[in-house]
mmCIF file of C-alpha atoms in Angstrom:
data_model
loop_
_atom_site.group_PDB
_atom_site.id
_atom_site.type_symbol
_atom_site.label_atom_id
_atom_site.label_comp_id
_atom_site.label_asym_id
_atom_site.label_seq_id
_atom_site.Cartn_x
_atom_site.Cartn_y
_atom_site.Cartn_z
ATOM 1 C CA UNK A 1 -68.550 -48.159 -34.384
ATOM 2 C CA UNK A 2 -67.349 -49.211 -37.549
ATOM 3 C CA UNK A 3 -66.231 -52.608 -37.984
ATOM 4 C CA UNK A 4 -63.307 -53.750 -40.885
ATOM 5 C CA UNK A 5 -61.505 -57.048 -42.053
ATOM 6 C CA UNK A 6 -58.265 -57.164 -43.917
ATOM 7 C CA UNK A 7 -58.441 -58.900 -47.283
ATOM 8 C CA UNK A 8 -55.259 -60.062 -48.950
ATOM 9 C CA UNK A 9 -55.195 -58.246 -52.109
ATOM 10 C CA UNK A 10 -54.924 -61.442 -54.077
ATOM 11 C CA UNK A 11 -58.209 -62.876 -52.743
ATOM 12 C CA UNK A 12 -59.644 -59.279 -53.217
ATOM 13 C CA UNK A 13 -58.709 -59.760 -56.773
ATOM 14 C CA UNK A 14 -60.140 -62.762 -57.849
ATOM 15 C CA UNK A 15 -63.176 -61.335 -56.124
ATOM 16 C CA UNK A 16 -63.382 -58.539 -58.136
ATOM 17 C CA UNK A 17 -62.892 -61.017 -61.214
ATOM 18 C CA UNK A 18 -65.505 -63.680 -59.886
ATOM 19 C CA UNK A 19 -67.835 -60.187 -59.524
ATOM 20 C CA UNK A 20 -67.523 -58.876 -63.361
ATOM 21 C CA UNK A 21 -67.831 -62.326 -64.809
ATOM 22 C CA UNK A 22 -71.153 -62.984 -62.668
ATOM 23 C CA UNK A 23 -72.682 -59.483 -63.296
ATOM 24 C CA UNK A 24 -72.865 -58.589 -59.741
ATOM 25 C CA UNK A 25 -71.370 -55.849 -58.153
ATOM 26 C CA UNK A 26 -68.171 -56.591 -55.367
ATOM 27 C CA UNK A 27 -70.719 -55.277 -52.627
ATOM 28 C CA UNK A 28 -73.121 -57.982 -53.401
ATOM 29 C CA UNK A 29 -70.544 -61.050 -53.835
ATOM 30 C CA UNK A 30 -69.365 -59.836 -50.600
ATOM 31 C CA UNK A 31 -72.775 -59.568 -48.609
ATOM 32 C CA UNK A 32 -72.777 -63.408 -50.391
ATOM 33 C CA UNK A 33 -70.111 -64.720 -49.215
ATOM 34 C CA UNK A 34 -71.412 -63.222 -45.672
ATOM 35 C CA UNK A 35 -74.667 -65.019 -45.712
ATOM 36 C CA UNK A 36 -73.108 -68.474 -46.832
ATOM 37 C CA UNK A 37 -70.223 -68.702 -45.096
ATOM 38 C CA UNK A 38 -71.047 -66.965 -41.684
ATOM 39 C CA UNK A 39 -74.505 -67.476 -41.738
ATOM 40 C CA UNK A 40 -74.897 -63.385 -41.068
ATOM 41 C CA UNK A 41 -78.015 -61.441 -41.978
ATOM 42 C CA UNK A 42 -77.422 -58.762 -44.217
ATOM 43 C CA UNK A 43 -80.041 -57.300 -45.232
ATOM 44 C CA UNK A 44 -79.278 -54.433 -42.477
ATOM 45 C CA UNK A 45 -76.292 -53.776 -44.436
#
């Protein structure tokens, strides 16, 4: 089953910003953000 969250396109912005000015790809600031602030493995991801 396939799991999703809504993002508020503002914060999905700035995202995509804070992504191109670190060099990193939105997937990875996302799987990030995952690991810090939920304490979720993702390495299955």
């Amino acid at each position: 089953m396939k799991k999703s969250i809504d993002i508020d396109e503002i914060i999905w912005k700035k995202a995509n910003i804070e992504a191109d000015k670190r060099g990193v790809s939105i997937d990875d600031l996302v799987k990030q953000a995952l690991e810090v602030f939920l304490g979720m493995d993702t390495k299955k991801i």
